[in-house]
Coordinates of C-alpha atoms in Angstrom, one line a residue:
Chain I
X1 CA -3.2 -42.7 20.9
X2 CA -2.0 -39.4 22.3
X3 CA -2.7 -40.2 26.0
X4 CA 0.5 -39.7 28.0
X5 CA 1.0 -43.4 28.9
X6 CA 0.7 -44.5 25.3
X7 CA 3.0 -41.8 24.2
X8 CA 5.5 -42.7 26.9
X9 CA 5.4 -46.4 25.9
X10 CA 6.1 -45.5 22.3
X11 CA 8.8 -42.9 23.2
X12 CA 10.6 -45.6 25.3
X13 CA 11.3 -47.4 22.0
X14 CA 13.0 -44.3 20.6
X15 CA 16.7 -44.0 21.7
X16 CA 17.8 -40.6 23.1
X17 CA 18.9 -38.2 20.3
X18 CA 17.4 -40.2 17.4
X19 CA 16.6 -38.9 14.0
X20 CA 12.9 -39.7 13.7
X21 CA 10.5 -39.8 10.8
X22 CA 6.9 -40.0 12.1
X23 CA 4.6 -41.2 9.3
X24 CA 1.0 -39.9 9.8
X25 CA 2.2 -37.7 12.6
X26 CA -1.2 -36.1 13.3
X27 CA -0.9 -32.8 15.2
X28 CA 2.8 -33.5 16.0
X29 CA 2.3 -34.2 19.7
X30 CA 4.5 -37.3 19.7
X31 CA 7.3 -35.6 17.8
X32 CA 7.1 -32.6 20.1
X33 CA 7.3 -35.0 23.0
X34 CA 10.4 -36.8 21.5
X35 CA 12.1 -33.4 20.9
X36 CA 11.4 -32.1 24.3
X37 CA 12.1 -35.2 26.4
X38 CA 14.5 -37.4 24.3
X39 CA 16.5 -34.8 22.4
X40 CA 15.2 -36.2 19.1
X41 CA 15.2 -34.4 15.7
X42 CA 13.3 -35.2 12.6
X43 CA 10.1 -34.7 10.6
X44 CA 6.5 -35.6 10.6
X45 CA 4.6 -36.6 7.5
X46 CA 0.9 -35.7 7.2
X47 CA -1.7 -35.3 4.5
X48 CA -4.4 -33.4 6.4
X49 CA -4.2 -29.6 6.2
X50 CA -5.4 -29.1 9.8
X51 CA -2.6 -31.4 11.1
X52 CA 0.1 -29.7 9.0
X53 CA -1.0 -26.4 10.5
X54 CA -1.0 -27.8 14.0
X55 CA 2.6 -29.1 13.5
X56 CA 3.8 -25.7 12.2
X57 CA 2.1 -24.1 15.3
X58 CA 4.0 -26.5 17.6
X59 CA 7.2 -25.8 15.8
X60 CA 7.5 -29.4 14.6
X61 CA 9.0 -30.0 11.1
X62 CA 6.2 -31.4 8.9
X63 CA 6.1 -32.5 5.3
X64 CA 2.7 -32.6 3.6
X65 CA 2.6 -35.8 1.6
X66 CA 0.2 -38.5 0.7
X67 CA 1.7 -41.7 2.1
X68 CA -0.1 -43.7 -0.6
X69 CA 2.4 -42.1 -3.0
X70 CA 5.3 -43.7 -1.2
X71 CA 8.4 -42.3 0.5
X72 CA 10.5 -41.5 -2.6
X73 CA 11.6 -38.2 -0.9
X74 CA 13.6 -40.2 1.7
X75 CA 16.9 -41.9 1.3
X76 CA 17.7 -45.5 2.5
X77 CA 18.5 -45.7 6.2
X78 CA 18.3 -41.9 6.6
X79 CA 16.5 -42.1 10.0
X80 CA 17.3 -43.9 13.2
X81 CA 13.6 -44.6 13.8
X82 CA 10.6 -44.4 11.5
X83 CA 7.3 -44.4 13.3
X84 CA 3.9 -45.5 12.0
X85 CA 1.6 -44.8 15.0
X86 CA -2.0 -45.5 14.1
X87 CA -1.2 -45.0 10.5
X88 CA -0.9 -48.4 8.9
X89 CA -4.7 -49.1 9.2
X90 CA -5.4 -46.1 7.0
X91 CA -3.0 -47.0 4.1
X92 CA -4.1 -48.5 0.8
X93 CA -0.5 -49.7 0.3
X94 CA 0.1 -50.9 3.8
X95 CA 2.6 -53.6 2.9
X96 CA 4.6 -51.3 0.6
X97 CA 4.7 -48.7 3.3
X98 CA 5.9 -51.3 5.8
X99 CA 8.8 -52.1 3.5
X100 CA 9.4 -48.4 2.9
X101 CA 9.5 -47.9 6.6
X102 CA 12.1 -50.5 7.0
X103 CA 14.1 -49.1 4.0
X104 CA 14.1 -45.5 5.3
X105 CA 14.6 -46.3 9.0
X106 CA 17.3 -48.3 10.7
X107 CA 14.5 -49.4 12.9
X108 CA 10.7 -49.1 12.6
X109 CA 7.9 -48.8 15.2
X110 CA 4.4 -49.7 14.1
X111 CA 1.3 -49.4 16.3
X112 CA -2.2 -50.2 15.2
X113 CA -5.5 -51.3 16.7
X114 CA -5.5 -55.0 17.4
X115 CA -8.7 -56.5 15.9
X116 CA -8.2 -59.7 17.9
X117 CA -8.6 -57.9 21.3
X118 CA -11.2 -59.9 23.2
X119 CA -14.1 -57.3 23.1
X120 CA -13.7 -57.2 19.3
X121 CA -13.9 -61.0 19.2
X122 CA -16.9 -61.0 21.4
X123 CA -18.6 -58.5 19.2
X124 CA -17.9 -60.5 16.0
X125 CA -19.1 -63.6 17.8
X126 CA -22.3 -61.8 18.4
X127 CA -22.4 -61.2 14.7
X128 CA -21.6 -57.5 14.7
X129 CA -18.5 -55.5 13.8
X130 CA -17.0 -53.9 17.0
X131 CA -17.6 -50.3 17.8
X132 CA -15.4 -49.4 20.8
X133 CA -13.4 -46.6 22.2
X134 CA -10.4 -47.9 20.2
X135 CA -12.4 -48.6 17.1
X136 CA -15.1 -46.0 17.3
X137 CA -16.5 -46.2 13.8
X138 CA -19.3 -48.0 12.2
X139 CA -18.2 -50.6 9.6
X140 CA -19.6 -48.5 6.8
X141 CA -17.7 -45.3 7.6
X142 CA -14.5 -46.4 9.2
X143 CA -11.3 -44.9 8.0
X144 CA -9.5 -48.1 9.2
X145 CA -9.4 -49.8 5.8
X146 CA -6.8 -52.4 7.0
X147 CA -8.1 -54.4 9.8
X148 CA -5.6 -56.9 11.3
X149 CA -4.5 -58.5 14.5
X150 CA -1.3 -58.8 16.5
X151 CA -0.7 -62.2 15.1
X152 CA -1.4 -61.1 11.5
X153 CA 1.4 -58.5 11.8
X154 CA 3.9 -61.1 12.9
X155 CA 3.1 -63.0 9.7
X156 CA 3.4 -59.9 7.6
X157 CA 6.7 -58.9 9.2
X158 CA 8.2 -62.3 8.6
X159 CA 7.0 -62.3 5.0
X160 CA 8.8 -59.0 4.5
X161 CA 12.0 -60.1 6.1
X162 CA 11.7 -57.9 9.2
X163 CA 13.3 -58.9 12.4
X164 CA 11.1 -58.1 15.3
X165 CA 13.1 -56.5 18.2
X166 CA 10.2 -56.2 20.5
X167 CA 6.5 -56.7 20.3
X168 CA 3.8 -56.1 22.9
X169 CA 0.3 -54.9 23.4
X170 CA -0.9 -51.7 24.8
X171 CA -4.1 -51.5 26.9
X172 CA -5.1 -48.4 28.9
X173 CA -1.5 -47.1 28.3
X174 CA 0.0 -50.2 29.9
X175 CA 2.2 -52.7 28.2
X176 CA 0.7 -56.1 27.8
X177 CA 3.2 -58.9 27.3
X178 CA 1.2 -61.9 28.1
X179 CA -1.3 -62.9 25.4
X180 CA -1.3 -59.5 23.8
X181 CA -3.3 -60.7 20.8
X182 CA -6.2 -61.3 23.2
X183 CA -5.6 -58.8 25.9
X184 CA -4.5 -55.6 24.2
X185 CA -6.4 -53.1 22.1
X186 CA -3.2 -51.9 20.4
X187 CA -0.4 -53.9 18.9
X188 CA 3.1 -52.4 18.9
X189 CA 6.0 -53.8 16.9
X190 CA 9.6 -52.6 17.0
X191 CA 11.6 -54.1 14.1
X192 CA 14.5 -53.8 11.8
X193 CA 15.4 -55.2 8.4
X194 CA 16.8 -58.7 8.9
Chain G
X1 CA 19.2 4.4 -1.9
X2 CA 22.1 5.3 -4.0
X3 CA 25.2 3.0 -4.3
X4 CA 28.4 4.6 -5.7
X5 CA 30.6 1.5 -5.3
X6 CA 30.4 -0.8 -8.4
X7 CA 28.6 -4.1 -8.0
X8 CA 30.3 -7.0 -9.8
X9 CA 27.8 -9.1 -11.7
X10 CA 27.8 -12.8 -12.4
X11 CA 28.3 -12.1 -16.1
X12 CA 31.7 -10.5 -15.4
X13 CA 30.3 -7.0 -16.1
X14 CA 29.6 -4.6 -13.3
X15 CA 27.3 -1.7 -12.6
X16 CA 28.1 1.5 -10.8
X17 CA 26.3 4.5 -9.5
X18 CA 23.0 2.6 -9.2
X19 CA 20.0 3.1 -6.9
X20 CA 17.6 0.7 -5.3
X21 CA 14.1 1.6 -4.3
X22 CA 12.9 0.1 -1.1
X23 CA 10.1 0.4 1.5
X24 CA 10.1 -0.7 5.1
X25 CA 7.2 -1.5 7.4
X26 CA 7.1 -1.9 11.1
X27 CA 10.0 -1.1 13.5
X28 CA 13.5 -2.6 13.7
X29 CA 13.9 -3.8 17.2
X30 CA 16.8 -2.8 19.5
X31 CA 19.1 -5.8 18.6
X32 CA 18.2 -5.6 14.9
X33 CA 17.0 -9.2 14.8
X34 CA 13.4 -8.9 13.5
X35 CA 14.1 -7.9 9.9
X36 CA 12.3 -9.8 7.1
X37 CA 13.3 -9.3 3.5
X38 CA 10.5 -9.8 1.0
X39 CA 11.6 -10.5 -2.6
X40 CA 9.4 -9.8 -5.6
X41 CA 8.6 -11.8 -8.7
X42 CA 8.4 -10.8 -12.3
X43 CA 6.1 -7.8 -12.4
X44 CA 6.1 -6.6 -8.8
X45 CA 8.0 -4.1 -6.8
X46 CA 9.3 -2.9 -3.5
X47 CA 5.7 -1.8 -2.6
X48 CA 4.7 -5.1 -0.9
X49 CA 2.1 -3.9 1.5
X50 CA -0.1 -0.9 2.6
X51 CA -1.4 1.9 0.5
X52 CA 0.0 5.3 -0.5
X53 CA -1.7 8.2 1.2
X54 CA -4.4 9.7 -1.0
X55 CA -4.0 7.0 -3.6
X56 CA -6.9 4.6 -3.7
X57 CA -6.2 1.1 -5.0
X58 CA -2.5 1.4 -4.3
X59 CA -2.3 -1.7 -2.1
X60 CA 1.0 -3.4 -2.1
X61 CA 1.2 -6.6 -4.2
X62 CA 1.3 -8.9 -1.1
X63 CA -1.0 -6.8 1.1
X64 CA -3.1 -9.8 2.1
X65 CA 0.1 -11.4 3.5
X66 CA 2.0 -8.5 5.0
X67 CA 0.8 -5.8 7.4
X68 CA -0.3 -5.2 11.0
X69 CA -1.9 -8.4 12.3
X70 CA -1.4 -10.2 9.0
X71 CA 0.5 -13.5 8.5
X72 CA 3.8 -11.6 8.2
X73 CA 2.9 -9.2 11.0
X74 CA 4.5 -5.8 10.8
X75 CA 3.7 -5.2 14.4
X76 CA 6.4 -7.8 15.2
X77 CA 8.7 -7.7 12.2
X78 CA 10.6 -5.1 10.3
X79 CA 9.7 -5.9 6.7
X80 CA 11.8 -4.7 3.8
X81 CA 10.6 -4.7 0.2
X82 CA 13.2 -3.9 -2.4
X83 CA 12.8 -3.3 -6.2
X84 CA 15.5 -5.3 -8.0
X85 CA 18.1 -4.0 -10.3
X86 CA 16.9 -3.8 -13.9
X87 CA 13.3 -3.6 -12.9
X88 CA 11.1 -0.6 -13.7
X89 CA 9.7 0.6 -10.4
X90 CA 12.3 3.1 -9.3
X91 CA 15.5 1.1 -9.0
X92 CA 18.1 1.6 -11.7
X93 CA 17.0 -0.1 -14.9
X94 CA 17.3 0.0 -18.7
X95 CA 15.3 3.2 -18.8
X96 CA 17.9 5.1 -16.9
X97 CA 21.1 6.8 -18.0
X98 CA 24.3 4.7 -18.1
X99 CA 26.9 6.9 -16.3
X100 CA 29.7 5.5 -18.5
X101 CA 28.1 6.7 -21.7
X102 CA 25.6 9.4 -20.8
X103 CA 23.1 7.5 -22.9
X104 CA 20.0 5.6 -21.7
X105 CA 21.0 2.0 -21.1
X106 CA 18.2 0.4 -23.1
X107 CA 19.4 -3.0 -24.4
X108 CA 22.8 -2.3 -23.0
X109 CA 21.7 -2.7 -19.4
X110 CA 23.8 -5.5 -18.1
X111 CA 22.2 -8.9 -17.7
X112 CA 21.5 -9.5 -14.1
X113 CA 20.9 -12.8 -12.3
X114 CA 19.1 -13.9 -9.2
X115 CA 22.5 -14.0 -7.5
X116 CA 23.3 -10.5 -8.5
X117 CA 20.0 -9.3 -7.1
X118 CA 20.7 -11.0 -3.8
X119 CA 24.1 -9.4 -3.7
X120 CA 22.5 -6.0 -4.3
X121 CA 19.9 -6.7 -1.6
X122 CA 22.7 -7.7 0.8
X123 CA 24.4 -4.3 0.2
X124 CA 21.1 -2.6 1.0
X125 CA 20.9 -4.5 4.3
X126 CA 24.5 -3.5 5.0
X127 CA 23.5 0.2 4.5
X128 CA 20.5 -0.3 6.7
X129 CA 22.7 -1.8 9.4
X130 CA 21.0 -5.2 9.3
X131 CA 23.5 -8.1 9.6
X132 CA 21.1 -11.0 10.0
X133 CA 17.6 -11.5 8.7
X134 CA 14.9 -13.2 10.8
X135 CA 13.6 -14.4 7.5
X136 CA 13.8 -14.0 3.8
X137 CA 10.6 -14.6 1.9
X138 CA 9.4 -14.8 -1.7
X139 CA 7.0 -16.4 -4.1
X140 CA 7.8 -17.7 -7.6
X141 CA 11.0 -15.8 -8.8
X142 CA 10.9 -14.2 -5.3
X143 CA 11.2 -17.7 -3.8
X144 CA 14.3 -18.3 -6.0
X145 CA 15.9 -15.2 -4.4
X146 CA 15.0 -16.4 -0.9
X147 CA 16.6 -19.8 -1.7
X148 CA 19.6 -18.1 -3.2
X149 CA 20.0 -16.0 0.0
X150 CA 20.4 -19.2 2.0
X151 CA 23.2 -20.3 -0.3
X152 CA 25.0 -16.9 -0.9
X153 CA 24.7 -15.6 2.7
X154 CA 23.8 -18.6 4.9
X155 CA 25.1 -16.9 8.0
X156 CA 22.8 -13.9 7.5
X157 CA 19.5 -15.8 7.2
X158 CA 17.7 -17.6 10.1
X159 CA 14.6 -18.7 8.1
X160 CA 13.6 -18.9 4.5
X161 CA 10.0 -18.9 3.3
X162 CA 9.9 -20.2 -0.3
X163 CA 6.5 -20.2 -1.9
X164 CA 5.4 -21.6 -5.3
X165 CA 9.0 -21.7 -6.4
X166 CA 11.4 -24.1 -8.1
X167 CA 15.1 -25.0 -8.1
X168 CA 15.4 -24.0 -11.7
X169 CA 13.1 -23.6 -14.8
X170 CA 12.1 -26.5 -16.9
X171 CA 12.4 -26.5 -20.7
X172 CA 8.7 -25.7 -20.9
X173 CA 9.2 -22.7 -18.5
X174 CA 12.0 -21.4 -20.6
X175 CA 10.0 -22.0 -23.8
X176 CA 7.2 -19.8 -22.4
X177 CA 9.7 -17.1 -21.5
X178 CA 11.2 -17.2 -25.0
X179 CA 7.7 -16.8 -26.7
X180 CA 7.2 -13.7 -24.5
X181 CA 10.6 -12.3 -25.4
X182 CA 10.1 -12.9 -29.1
X183 CA 6.8 -11.1 -28.9
X184 CA 8.6 -8.1 -27.5
X185 CA 11.8 -8.2 -29.6
X186 CA 9.9 -8.6 -32.9
X187 CA 7.6 -5.6 -32.2
X188 CA 8.7 -2.9 -34.7
X189 CA 8.6 -0.4 -31.9
X190 CA 11.3 -2.3 -29.9
X191 CA 14.2 -0.8 -32.0
X192 CA 16.6 -3.4 -30.6
X193 CA 15.9 -2.3 -27.1
X194 CA 16.6 1.4 -27.8
X195 CA 13.0 2.5 -28.2
X196 CA 13.3 5.2 -25.6
X197 CA 15.1 7.5 -28.1
X198 CA 12.3 6.9 -30.6
X199 CA 9.7 7.9 -28.0
X200 CA 7.7 4.7 -28.6
X201 CA 7.0 1.7 -26.5
X202 CA 6.7 -1.8 -27.9
X203 CA 3.3 -2.2 -26.4
X204 CA 2.1 -4.9 -28.8
X205 CA 4.9 -7.2 -27.8
X206 CA 4.4 -6.5 -24.1
X207 CA 0.7 -7.2 -24.4
X208 CA 1.3 -10.6 -26.0
X209 CA 4.1 -11.4 -23.5
X210 CA 1.6 -10.6 -20.7
X211 CA -1.2 -12.6 -22.3
X212 CA 0.9 -15.8 -22.6
X213 CA 2.3 -15.2 -19.1
X214 CA -1.1 -14.9 -17.7
X215 CA -2.3 -18.1 -19.2
X216 CA 0.5 -19.9 -17.4
X217 CA -0.4 -18.3 -14.0
X218 CA -3.9 -19.7 -14.0
X219 CA -5.1 -23.3 -14.0
X220 CA -7.3 -24.9 -16.6
X221 CA -10.0 -25.4 -14.0
X222 CA -10.1 -21.9 -12.8
X223 CA -10.1 -20.5 -16.3
X224 CA -13.0 -22.7 -17.2
X225 CA -14.8 -21.8 -14.0
X226 CA -14.2 -18.0 -14.5
X227 CA -14.7 -17.7 -18.2
X228 CA -15.7 -21.1 -19.7
X229 CA -16.9 -20.6 -23.2
X230 CA -18.8 -17.6 -22.3
X231 CA -19.2 -14.9 -25.0
X232 CA -18.8 -11.3 -24.4
X233 CA -22.1 -10.4 -26.0
X234 CA -24.0 -13.0 -28.0
X235 CA -25.4 -11.9 -31.3
X236 CA -29.2 -11.8 -30.8
X237 CA -31.1 -13.9 -33.2
X238 CA -28.2 -16.1 -34.0
X239 CA -28.5 -19.8 -33.0
X240 CA -24.9 -20.0 -31.8
X241 CA -24.5 -16.4 -30.7
X242 CA -21.2 -16.2 -32.7
X243 CA -20.3 -13.3 -34.9
X244 CA -18.4 -15.5 -37.3
X245 CA -15.5 -13.1 -37.1
X246 CA -11.8 -14.0 -36.9
X247 CA -10.6 -10.8 -35.3
X248 CA -13.3 -9.6 -33.0
X249 CA -13.1 -10.2 -29.3
X250 CA -15.9 -12.8 -28.9
X251 CA -15.1 -15.0 -25.9
X252 CA -14.8 -13.6 -22.4
X253 CA -11.4 -15.2 -22.0
X254 CA -10.1 -13.2 -25.0
X255 CA -11.5 -10.0 -23.5
X256 CA -9.9 -10.8 -20.2
X257 CA -6.4 -11.5 -21.7
X258 CA -6.5 -8.4 -23.8
X259 CA -7.4 -6.3 -20.8
X260 CA -4.6 -7.8 -18.8
X261 CA -2.2 -7.3 -21.7
X262 CA -3.3 -3.7 -22.2
X263 CA -3.0 -2.8 -18.6
X264 CA 0.5 -4.4 -18.3
X265 CA 1.8 -2.6 -21.5
X266 CA 0.9 0.7 -19.9
X267 CA 3.2 0.4 -17.0
X268 CA 5.9 -2.3 -17.6
X269 CA 9.2 -1.8 -19.4
X270 CA 10.0 -4.1 -22.3
X271 CA 13.7 -4.4 -21.5
X272 CA 12.9 -5.2 -17.9
X273 CA 10.7 -8.0 -19.1
X274 CA 13.6 -9.5 -21.1
X275 CA 16.0 -9.1 -18.2
X276 CA 13.8 -10.6 -15.6
X277 CA 12.8 -13.6 -17.7
X278 CA 16.4 -14.2 -18.5
X279 CA 17.3 -14.1 -14.8
X280 CA 14.6 -16.8 -14.3
X281 CA 16.1 -18.9 -17.1
X282 CA 19.6 -18.8 -15.7
X283 CA 18.8 -19.6 -12.1
X284 CA 20.0 -23.0 -11.3
X285 CA 22.0 -23.4 -8.1
X286 CA 22.6 -27.1 -8.8
X287 CA 24.5 -26.3 -12.0
X288 CA 27.8 -25.8 -10.3
X289 CA 27.3 -29.2 -8.7
X290 CA 26.7 -31.3 -11.9
X291 CA 23.0 -30.9 -11.3
X292 CA 23.1 -32.3 -7.8
X293 CA 20.7 -30.1 -5.9
X294 CA 21.5 -31.8 -2.6
X295 CA 25.1 -30.8 -2.8
X296 CA 24.1 -27.3 -3.9
X297 CA 21.9 -26.8 -0.9
X298 CA 24.5 -28.2 1.6
X299 CA 25.5 -24.6 2.2
X300 CA 22.0 -23.6 3.5
X301 CA 21.9 -23.8 7.2
X302 CA 18.6 -21.9 8.1
X303 CA 15.2 -23.3 8.7
X304 CA 12.8 -23.5 5.8
X305 CA 9.1 -23.2 5.1
X306 CA 8.1 -24.3 1.6
X307 CA 4.6 -24.0 0.1
X308 CA 3.3 -25.2 -3.2
X309 CA -0.1 -25.3 -4.8
X310 CA -1.6 -28.4 -6.3
X311 CA -2.8 -26.8 -9.6
X312 CA 0.3 -24.7 -10.2
X313 CA 1.7 -26.1 -13.4
X314 CA 4.2 -23.3 -13.9
X315 CA 6.1 -24.1 -10.7
X316 CA 4.4 -27.4 -9.8
X317 CA 4.5 -29.1 -6.3
X318 CA 6.9 -31.6 -7.9
X319 CA 9.5 -28.8 -8.2
X320 CA 9.1 -27.7 -4.6
X321 CA 9.5 -31.4 -3.6
X322 CA 12.9 -31.4 -5.3
X323 CA 13.9 -28.6 -2.9
X324 CA 12.4 -30.5 0.0
X325 CA 14.3 -33.6 -0.9
X326 CA 17.6 -31.8 -1.2
X327 CA 17.1 -30.2 2.2
X328 CA 16.1 -33.6 3.7
X329 CA 19.3 -35.0 2.3
X330 CA 21.2 -32.4 4.2
X331 CA 19.1 -33.0 7.4
X332 CA 17.9 -29.4 7.4
X333 CA 14.9 -28.1 9.5
X334 CA 12.0 -27.6 7.2
X335 CA 8.3 -27.8 6.9
X336 CA 6.4 -28.2 3.6
X337 CA 2.8 -27.5 2.9
X338 CA 1.2 -28.6 -0.4
X339 CA -2.0 -26.6 -0.6
X340 CA -4.9 -28.1 -2.6
X341 CA -5.9 -24.8 -4.3
X342 CA -7.6 -24.4 -7.6
X343 CA -5.9 -21.1 -8.7
X344 CA -2.7 -22.3 -10.3
X345 CA 0.5 -20.3 -9.9
X346 CA -1.5 -17.2 -9.0
X347 CA -2.6 -18.9 -5.7
X348 CA 0.5 -17.6 -4.0
X349 CA -0.9 -14.1 -4.2
X350 CA -4.5 -15.0 -3.2
X351 CA -6.4 -15.6 0.0
X352 CA -6.5 -19.2 1.0
X353 CA -7.1 -19.8 4.7
X354 CA -4.9 -22.9 4.8
X355 CA -2.0 -21.2 3.0
X356 CA -2.1 -18.0 5.0
X357 CA -2.6 -20.0 8.2
X358 CA 0.5 -22.0 7.7
X359 CA 2.6 -18.9 6.9
X360 CA 1.1 -17.1 9.9
X361 CA 1.9 -20.0 12.3
X362 CA 5.4 -20.2 10.9
X363 CA 6.1 -16.5 11.5
X364 CA 4.7 -16.8 15.0
X365 CA 7.3 -19.4 15.7
X366 CA 10.0 -17.2 14.1
X367 CA 8.8 -14.4 16.3
X368 CA 9.0 -16.6 19.5
X369 CA 12.7 -17.2 18.7
X370 CA 13.2 -13.4 18.8
X371 CA 11.8 -13.0 22.3

């Protein structure tokens, strides 16, 4: 997810000068990009020691926290944008964290691997779980404990009273707006509380 | 360094004609922008790094952290260690003569607070010609001083590194301090704090104070791992190995605690112990804001690095997170690392690659700002 096209596509959803909270910020590359190119400020949240170190090395604000413990540290609507880029699929409490994302941020951006992307469908049709560049793990050792589709997220967003501002797929760093549930390896949703 | 001018203290008292011991490491750069003040905790001193010539085992208390090429790199930064007022490593303390009476202070040494220490440190910086600190850093009680710097002199601090610290003590923390103080005060050799005239030292009290303190610096896990139920020497031929004594040192942990207590009582001052634990008890920047730490920290404008350790139950990660939360409420720049280390509160003095790595990286970014 840290290829320049994908990063640019996500960054385009973040208004200039926003206060950003990046949940599961990895090595801080996206935040550093948003700081450098869009004048943003904010924090990353990470659990992994190596990623926390990488963020500090980059000079990105990072808070080491287990997202499964929630976002009690953060006030309601204290950020312009809360990002969950390739994070949701690792969370035990994915639905709670989605609500928390909407509580803490005036808007939220969630991106995750779309399981309904056609190569994945093909693989399941053949009787095997997909192993692809986007989903590179075997079923028995995948860290992606939440497997969902573009359409699944639409349902979950509606259930939680989220208004989707924009939704599209990403494939090879390009936005996919026609049949994204079939044609895109990544689902991207930009939303706010309804 | 000697200070003739009286220093007004938080209690309303003041102290005059006092001295502060300090050490510096590295070189102050031309625009005087690379100074880092390192604040000490309960039983440490201004000797933060390096060794004294011809004195083996005289490493500074944070020698793994501070020095040439170390996380706080003295090749880049001008590091200042200062012994606090009331301590017993060279700065004016209860064992010195009160210029107003000509008598040794003893129990009459004025009660000093974290804020008082910071004011005294600020005066030292004035005397050294340092207006702004690149960073102020400390662990535990030292972290409280670092935090207080950002509130008392926000314009003089660019970064604060606050490690294994807390925004105030919990009731349990104060309770442990009180047990330690009672141990000292009830030692017949204490003489109400005026033991110097009697040429005795309340070593029994100091030993017990140190023993209880030491228990709280370790974690249950590390104590079990290090000592477990191991006996010092099992009685040969006995099924259990026990001596069936009530006063002998039988378990390794007993032996260890007694050793730590003995060692401490040889060098530490009893009145200093009382003063410093009291300063810990009193520290509570939120108090003036009806307990609202976010409001209290609104004055802090610098960038922060906070670190806590998962098994530290004396100053637990939860306490550091309170500071993080208050800084977030004020939209301050901060990073927070919660290191999963087994060593309890002591971890802040030990070698842990993740911990030292984060501090090193942070100071590298501080250093980049200087250039």
